[in-house]
Coordinates of C-alpha atoms in Angstrom, one line a residue:
X1 CA 2.3 65.6 -105.6
X2 CA -0.5 66.0 -102.3
X3 CA -3.1 63.9 -101.7
X4 CA -3.3 60.6 -104.0
X5 CA -7.1 61.2 -104.0
X6 CA -6.7 64.7 -105.4
X7 CA -7.7 64.3 -109.0
X8 CA -3.9 65.7 -111.0
X9 CA -5.4 68.8 -112.4
X10 CA -8.9 70.5 -111.3
X11 CA -11.1 72.8 -113.3
X12 CA -14.1 74.8 -112.3
X13 CA -16.5 75.7 -114.5
X14 CA -18.7 78.4 -114.2
X15 CA -21.4 78.8 -116.6
X16 CA -23.7 75.8 -117.8
X17 CA -24.0 76.8 -121.7
X18 CA -22.9 75.7 -124.5
X19 CA -19.5 76.6 -124.9
X20 CA -19.3 75.2 -120.6
X21 CA -20.5 72.3 -121.8
X22 CA -17.9 72.1 -124.6
X23 CA -15.1 72.8 -122.4
X24 CA -15.6 70.2 -119.9
X25 CA -16.1 67.3 -122.3
X26 CA -13.2 68.4 -123.8
X27 CA -11.5 68.2 -120.7
X28 CA -12.7 65.3 -119.3
X29 CA -11.6 63.5 -123.0
X30 CA -8.2 64.8 -121.3
X31 CA -8.9 63.1 -118.1
X32 CA -9.0 65.9 -116.4
X33 CA -11.6 66.6 -113.9
X34 CA -14.1 68.9 -113.8
X35 CA -17.2 70.7 -112.0
X36 CA -19.4 72.6 -114.3
X37 CA -21.4 75.8 -112.0
X38 CA -24.7 76.9 -113.6
X39 CA -26.8 79.1 -112.1
X40 CA -29.9 78.0 -113.6
X41 CA -31.8 75.0 -111.7
X42 CA -31.5 72.8 -114.5
X43 CA -30.9 72.9 -117.9
X44 CA -31.4 76.6 -120.0
X45 CA -30.5 77.7 -123.7
X46 CA -32.1 80.4 -125.5
X47 CA -34.4 77.9 -128.6
X48 CA -32.9 79.7 -131.6
X49 CA -31.2 78.1 -134.5
X50 CA -27.5 78.9 -134.5
X51 CA -25.2 77.4 -136.7
X52 CA -21.2 75.7 -137.0
X53 CA -18.6 76.1 -139.5
X54 CA -16.2 73.4 -140.8
X55 CA -13.1 74.7 -138.7
X56 CA -15.8 74.7 -135.4
X57 CA -16.8 71.3 -136.7
X58 CA -13.0 70.0 -136.5
X59 CA -12.7 71.9 -132.9
X60 CA -15.3 69.7 -131.7
X61 CA -14.5 66.6 -133.2
X62 CA -10.3 67.4 -131.8
X63 CA -13.1 68.4 -128.0
X64 CA -13.9 64.7 -128.2
X65 CA -15.4 62.8 -131.1
X66 CA -18.8 62.5 -129.5
X67 CA -19.5 66.3 -129.5
X68 CA -19.8 65.8 -133.4
X69 CA -21.5 62.5 -133.8
X70 CA -24.2 64.3 -131.6
X71 CA -24.3 67.4 -133.6
X72 CA -24.5 64.8 -136.8
X73 CA -27.4 64.0 -135.0
X74 CA -29.1 66.8 -134.7
X75 CA -28.1 69.3 -137.6
X76 CA -29.8 70.3 -140.7
X77 CA -26.7 70.4 -143.2
X78 CA -25.9 72.4 -145.6
X79 CA -25.0 71.2 -149.0
X80 CA -21.5 71.5 -150.7
X81 CA -22.7 73.6 -153.8
X82 CA -25.3 75.3 -151.4
X83 CA -25.1 79.5 -152.0
X84 CA -26.6 81.8 -148.9
X85 CA -28.1 84.8 -151.1
X86 CA -28.5 88.2 -150.5
X87 CA -31.9 89.6 -151.6
X88 CA -33.1 93.2 -151.9
X89 CA -36.4 93.3 -149.6
X90 CA -36.4 97.1 -150.3
X91 CA -37.4 97.3 -154.6
X92 CA -39.2 94.8 -155.9
X93 CA -43.2 95.5 -155.3
X94 CA -44.4 92.7 -155.8
X95 CA -44.3 89.3 -154.5
X96 CA -43.7 87.7 -158.1
X97 CA -40.8 90.7 -158.1
X98 CA -40.0 89.6 -154.7
X99 CA -38.7 85.6 -155.6
X100 CA -37.5 86.4 -158.8
X101 CA -34.3 86.1 -159.1
X102 CA -33.5 88.6 -162.2
X103 CA -35.4 91.4 -160.3
X104 CA -34.6 90.8 -156.5
X105 CA -31.3 88.9 -155.6
X106 CA -28.3 91.0 -154.9
X107 CA -25.6 88.4 -155.0
X108 CA -24.9 84.9 -153.8
X109 CA -21.9 83.4 -152.2
X110 CA -21.5 80.0 -152.0
X111 CA -21.5 77.8 -149.2
X112 CA -18.7 75.0 -149.7
X113 CA -15.8 76.3 -147.4
X114 CA -18.5 77.7 -144.5
X115 CA -20.3 74.9 -145.0
X116 CA -22.2 75.3 -142.1
X117 CA -24.5 72.7 -139.6
X118 CA -27.5 74.6 -138.3
X119 CA -28.7 73.2 -134.6
X120 CA -31.6 74.4 -131.7
X121 CA -29.0 75.6 -129.1
X122 CA -31.3 74.0 -127.0
X123 CA -31.3 70.0 -128.9
X124 CA -27.4 70.6 -128.3
X125 CA -27.3 71.7 -124.5
X126 CA -29.2 68.9 -124.2
X127 CA -27.7 66.3 -126.2
X128 CA -24.4 67.4 -125.0
X129 CA -25.3 67.5 -121.7
X130 CA -25.6 63.3 -121.8
X131 CA -22.2 63.1 -122.4
X132 CA -21.3 64.4 -119.0
X133 CA -21.0 61.9 -115.9
X134 CA -23.0 62.5 -113.2
X135 CA -22.5 64.6 -110.5
X136 CA -20.2 66.8 -113.0
X137 CA -22.7 69.7 -112.8
X138 CA -24.4 71.5 -110.1
X139 CA -27.2 74.0 -110.6
X140 CA -28.4 77.0 -108.4
X141 CA -24.5 77.8 -107.9
X142 CA -24.2 81.4 -108.6
X143 CA -20.7 82.7 -108.7
X144 CA -20.3 85.8 -106.3
X145 CA -16.7 86.1 -105.4
X146 CA -13.4 84.0 -106.0
X147 CA -9.8 84.4 -104.2
X148 CA -7.2 83.8 -107.1
X149 CA -3.2 84.0 -105.0
X150 CA -1.0 84.4 -108.9
X151 CA 2.1 81.9 -107.7
X152 CA 0.6 81.3 -104.6
X153 CA -0.6 78.0 -103.6
X154 CA -2.1 76.9 -107.0
X155 CA -5.8 76.9 -105.9
X156 CA -8.2 79.5 -106.8
X157 CA -11.3 79.9 -104.5
X158 CA -14.2 80.0 -105.1
X159 CA -18.0 81.7 -103.2
X160 CA -21.5 81.9 -104.3
X161 CA -25.1 83.4 -103.7
X162 CA -25.7 80.4 -101.4
X163 CA -22.8 80.8 -99.1
X164 CA -21.4 77.5 -100.5
X165 CA -17.5 77.8 -101.1
X166 CA -15.4 75.3 -103.7
X167 CA -12.0 75.4 -104.9
X168 CA -10.1 74.1 -107.8
X169 CA -6.7 74.5 -109.5
X170 CA -8.5 76.4 -112.6
X171 CA -11.6 78.7 -112.7
X172 CA -13.4 79.1 -116.7
X173 CA -15.8 81.7 -117.2
X174 CA -18.2 80.6 -119.3
X175 CA -20.8 82.5 -117.6
X176 CA -22.4 84.5 -120.6
X177 CA -22.4 87.9 -122.0
X178 CA -23.1 89.2 -118.7
X179 CA -20.1 87.7 -117.5
X180 CA -20.3 87.9 -113.4
X181 CA -16.8 86.2 -114.0
X182 CA -15.5 88.8 -116.8
X183 CA -16.7 91.4 -113.6
X184 CA -14.6 89.8 -111.5
X185 CA -11.7 89.7 -113.4
X186 CA -11.5 93.2 -114.2
X187 CA -13.9 94.8 -111.4
X188 CA -17.5 96.2 -111.1
X189 CA -16.4 99.4 -112.9
X190 CA -13.9 98.9 -115.6
X191 CA -15.3 99.6 -119.0
X192 CA -14.6 95.9 -120.4
X193 CA -17.2 94.3 -117.6
X194 CA -20.6 95.1 -118.7
X195 CA -21.5 94.8 -123.2
X196 CA -22.2 97.4 -124.8
X197 CA -26.0 98.5 -127.3
X198 CA -25.3 98.1 -130.4
X199 CA -29.1 99.8 -131.2
X200 CA -30.2 97.0 -133.3
X201 CA -32.7 94.8 -132.5
X202 CA -34.1 91.5 -133.3
X203 CA -37.9 89.7 -133.5
X204 CA -36.6 86.1 -133.9
X205 CA -39.1 83.2 -134.5
X206 CA -39.5 80.0 -136.1
X207 CA -42.9 78.6 -137.9
X208 CA -43.3 75.3 -139.6
X209 CA -41.9 74.9 -143.4
X210 CA -45.1 75.0 -145.2
X211 CA -45.7 78.5 -143.7
X212 CA -42.1 79.9 -144.7
X213 CA -42.7 78.5 -148.3
X214 CA -45.9 80.2 -148.4
X215 CA -44.4 83.5 -147.3
X216 CA -41.3 83.5 -149.5
X217 CA -42.0 80.9 -152.0
X218 CA -40.2 76.9 -151.8
X219 CA -37.1 79.0 -153.5
X220 CA -36.0 80.9 -150.6
X221 CA -37.2 78.7 -147.4
X222 CA -35.4 75.9 -148.5
X223 CA -31.9 77.5 -147.8
X224 CA -29.8 79.7 -146.1
X225 CA -31.3 83.9 -147.3
X226 CA -30.5 87.0 -146.2
X227 CA -32.9 90.3 -146.9
X228 CA -31.2 93.7 -146.9
X229 CA -32.8 96.7 -146.7
X230 CA -32.5 100.7 -145.0
X231 CA -32.3 100.0 -141.7
X232 CA -33.3 96.1 -141.5
X233 CA -32.1 93.3 -142.5
X234 CA -33.6 89.2 -141.8
X235 CA -32.3 86.2 -142.1
X236 CA -34.1 82.5 -142.5
X237 CA -32.2 79.2 -142.8
X238 CA -34.3 76.1 -142.6
X239 CA -33.5 73.9 -138.7
X240 CA -34.6 70.6 -137.5
X241 CA -33.8 68.6 -140.5
X242 CA -35.6 71.3 -143.2
X243 CA -38.8 71.0 -140.8
X244 CA -38.9 74.5 -139.2
X245 CA -37.6 77.5 -140.9
X246 CA -35.7 80.1 -138.4
X247 CA -36.3 83.6 -139.2
X248 CA -34.5 87.0 -137.3
X249 CA -35.4 90.6 -138.2
X250 CA -33.1 92.9 -137.0
X251 CA -34.2 96.7 -136.8
X252 CA -32.0 99.8 -136.4
X253 CA -33.1 101.3 -132.6
X254 CA -31.3 104.8 -132.4
X255 CA -32.2 105.5 -128.6
X256 CA -31.1 103.7 -125.5
X257 CA -32.5 99.7 -125.2
X258 CA -34.9 100.1 -122.0
X259 CA -33.8 96.8 -120.1
X260 CA -29.1 96.1 -120.2
X261 CA -29.8 93.6 -118.1
X262 CA -32.1 91.4 -119.0
X263 CA -31.0 92.7 -123.5
X264 CA -35.0 91.7 -123.6
X265 CA -37.8 93.9 -124.1
X266 CA -42.2 92.6 -124.3
X267 CA -43.2 93.6 -128.2
X268 CA -45.9 92.7 -130.6
X269 CA -46.4 91.5 -134.2
X270 CA -47.7 94.7 -135.2
X271 CA -44.4 96.5 -134.0
X272 CA -42.5 93.8 -136.4
X273 CA -44.9 95.4 -139.1
X274 CA -44.2 98.9 -138.4
X275 CA -40.4 97.8 -138.6
X276 CA -41.0 96.4 -142.4
X277 CA -43.0 99.3 -143.3
X278 CA -41.8 101.0 -147.2
X279 CA -39.9 97.6 -147.6
X280 CA -41.4 94.9 -150.7
X281 CA -44.8 93.9 -150.0
X282 CA -43.3 90.2 -148.9
X283 CA -41.8 91.6 -145.9
X284 CA -45.5 92.2 -144.6
X285 CA -46.5 88.9 -145.5
X286 CA -42.9 87.6 -143.1
X287 CA -43.8 90.1 -140.5
X288 CA -47.3 88.3 -140.0
X289 CA -45.5 84.9 -139.1
X290 CA -44.3 86.5 -135.8
X291 CA -46.8 85.4 -132.8
X292 CA -49.3 87.7 -131.6
X293 CA -46.7 88.6 -128.6
X294 CA -43.5 88.2 -128.4
X295 CA -40.0 89.1 -127.0
X296 CA -37.5 91.2 -128.8
X297 CA -34.0 91.1 -128.2
X298 CA -31.7 94.2 -127.8
X299 CA -27.8 92.8 -129.4
X300 CA -25.4 93.8 -127.8
X301 CA -21.7 93.3 -127.8
X302 CA -17.9 93.9 -126.5
X303 CA -17.2 95.7 -130.0
X304 CA -17.1 99.5 -127.4
X305 CA -15.1 98.3 -124.4
X306 CA -13.0 94.8 -125.6
X307 CA -11.7 93.3 -122.8
X308 CA -7.9 93.5 -122.4
X309 CA -6.8 89.6 -121.6
X310 CA -8.7 86.7 -121.0
X311 CA -7.2 85.3 -118.3
X312 CA -5.7 86.6 -115.4
X313 CA -3.1 83.9 -112.6
X314 CA -5.7 80.6 -112.0
X315 CA -8.6 82.4 -114.1
X316 CA -10.1 82.6 -117.3
X317 CA -13.0 83.9 -119.8
X318 CA -14.4 81.8 -122.9
X319 CA -17.0 82.7 -125.2
X320 CA -19.2 85.2 -125.1
X321 CA -17.8 86.1 -122.1
X322 CA -14.6 86.5 -122.9
X323 CA -15.9 88.3 -126.6
X324 CA -19.4 88.6 -127.2
X325 CA -20.4 89.3 -130.5
X326 CA -23.3 90.5 -132.3
X327 CA -24.5 87.8 -134.8
X328 CA -24.5 89.2 -137.6
X329 CA -21.7 86.7 -139.5
X330 CA -23.2 83.5 -138.1
X331 CA -19.9 82.4 -136.2
X332 CA -20.2 84.0 -131.8
X333 CA -20.2 80.5 -131.1
X334 CA -17.6 78.9 -133.3
X335 CA -15.2 81.5 -131.9
X336 CA -16.6 79.9 -128.5
X337 CA -15.5 76.3 -129.9
X338 CA -12.2 77.2 -130.7
X339 CA -11.8 78.8 -127.3
X340 CA -12.4 75.9 -126.2
X341 CA -10.5 73.6 -128.1
X342 CA -7.2 75.9 -126.9
X343 CA -7.9 75.9 -123.2
X344 CA -8.2 72.2 -123.0
X345 CA -5.1 72.0 -125.6
X346 CA -2.6 74.3 -122.8
X347 CA -4.6 73.0 -120.0
X348 CA -2.8 69.5 -120.8
X349 CA -0.3 70.5 -121.1
X350 CA -0.4 72.0 -118.0
X351 CA -1.5 68.7 -116.1
X352 CA 2.1 67.2 -115.8
X353 CA 3.3 70.3 -114.7
X354 CA 1.3 71.3 -111.9
X355 CA 3.5 70.4 -108.7
X356 CA 4.1 73.6 -107.2
X357 CA 3.0 77.1 -107.3
X358 CA 0.2 76.9 -110.1
X359 CA 2.7 78.8 -112.0
X360 CA 2.1 76.0 -115.4
X361 CA -1.5 76.7 -115.1
X362 CA -1.4 80.8 -115.3
X363 CA 1.4 80.2 -118.3
X364 CA -1.2 77.8 -119.4
X365 CA -3.7 80.6 -119.4
X366 CA -1.8 83.3 -120.9
X367 CA -1.4 81.2 -123.9
X368 CA -4.8 80.6 -124.1
X369 CA -5.4 84.7 -124.2
X370 CA -2.9 85.3 -126.9
X371 CA -3.4 83.0 -128.9
X372 CA -7.7 83.6 -129.0
X373 CA -7.4 87.5 -128.6
X374 CA -6.3 88.6 -132.2
X375 CA -9.3 86.9 -133.8
X376 CA -11.8 86.1 -131.6
X377 CA -11.6 90.1 -131.7
X378 CA -11.6 90.8 -135.0
X379 CA -15.0 88.2 -134.7
X380 CA -16.9 91.4 -132.8
X381 CA -15.6 93.9 -135.3
X382 CA -17.1 92.2 -138.2
X383 CA -19.8 91.4 -136.8
X384 CA -20.6 94.4 -135.7
X385 CA -19.9 95.9 -139.4
X386 CA -21.8 93.0 -141.2
X387 CA -24.8 93.8 -139.3
X388 CA -24.5 97.4 -140.8
X389 CA -23.9 96.7 -144.2
X390 CA -26.7 94.4 -144.5
X391 CA -28.8 97.3 -143.6
X392 CA -27.1 99.9 -145.8
X393 CA -25.6 101.7 -142.6
X394 CA -22.1 101.3 -143.6
X395 CA -19.8 103.7 -145.2
X396 CA -17.2 102.2 -147.1
X397 CA -19.9 100.3 -148.4
X398 CA -23.1 101.7 -148.7
X399 CA -25.3 100.7 -151.1
X400 CA -23.3 99.3 -153.3
X401 CA -23.9 95.3 -153.7
X402 CA -20.2 95.1 -155.4
X403 CA -18.9 96.1 -152.4
X404 CA -21.0 94.5 -150.3
X405 CA -20.1 91.2 -152.5
X406 CA -16.5 91.7 -151.3
X407 CA -16.3 92.7 -148.2
X408 CA -18.6 89.9 -147.4
X409 CA -15.9 87.9 -149.3
X410 CA -13.0 88.8 -147.2
X411 CA -14.4 87.7 -144.5
X412 CA -15.6 84.7 -145.1
X413 CA -12.4 83.6 -146.3
X414 CA -11.0 84.8 -142.4
X415 CA -13.2 82.2 -140.7
X416 CA -12.9 78.7 -143.2
X417 CA -9.3 79.7 -144.4
X418 CA -7.7 79.2 -140.9
X419 CA -5.5 76.3 -139.6
X420 CA -6.8 74.5 -136.3
X421 CA -3.6 72.7 -136.7
X422 CA -0.9 75.8 -136.2
X423 CA -3.5 76.8 -134.2
X424 CA -3.1 74.3 -131.2
X425 CA 0.4 73.7 -132.2
X426 CA 1.2 77.8 -131.3
X427 CA -0.7 77.3 -127.8
X428 CA 0.4 74.3 -126.9
X429 CA 4.1 75.9 -127.6
X430 CA 3.2 79.0 -125.5
X431 CA 2.1 76.9 -123.1
X432 CA 5.1 74.3 -122.8
X433 CA 7.7 77.6 -123.3
X434 CA 10.3 77.8 -119.9

């Protein structure tokens, strides 16, 4: 089994974002040695809000109960009796009409099953990072290459931009939508190596709840709302225990995005205002909540060129590195949490079968890929369709409220009507098969 000082399984995680850190904590909980290699000089996450479903939280509990405790402390919890409401942001022509359900509410969906807990990305990342042992993270490590011998030594060698090297039994790429690991896995010319522009841009801000109430009314500001209109939609929901309102306004952009690498471009409040011209007047009030100068985000995903596999040899990809999706169904991070749990379970299965060529690890990663691919890639497709539907650009639903509601209900059910236990048992069975 080698040197007694060598851990029985040594995992390298490239990327110190939400999913990379969650995976590391889950592996450590299973007594598997982990090192995170993060290209930034310190912890860094964009401060946008996001949410975790009940299924995602069950996965977090199984990864390590401390993760769920951490989320619980900092999250805004959706009441089991709450609804997400979908509002017409086009036809109402007065502020009063826009606030009244009789004139502006399209439909509402119960949140009892999805039961989102909302948090700010940067807050959650820092809180989770505090759970890591000293020395578990190495900053300023940009992966530039790796060497993996499938069926060979059972080790993968990593090379970094600063000239340093490292090796491990497993390399997990959690390095996001522009994943270097994915590019190395498939080759730089492979269509799946780079995401595609969805022809939607996003303008995001967080404002004190009092400002949100003034613009939208208390009825809307204190709960999750989607506003729908031609070529524009807006999602808003409370975060930070209800003290702030997170707002994301999405606009259709027919032309290509100016910077596909950063996926951002400078913008102004006037640009947001122009995006809502012709819509209900309260949308102009919302536009004024944005700062005078801001950043707009190009929404990229892997809809056009999905990854053909999530694992080869001793290397795999997870989270956005594997199946980056648009945010329109609000479950991209949740899929990454499911990935993390499956990876931890299959690697725990492989841990006691490691001696030899590393074939147990390769089999474990193939089990992960096969179990996770259908569900995660379904979300990428569904989320893209939802974004088009909210902007009344999706042909099968158009502006038909009943069709939109039915499509949303079907997609939501696929998210929550899901057995974490069955997923884990299936993965472990595949990983253990001889």
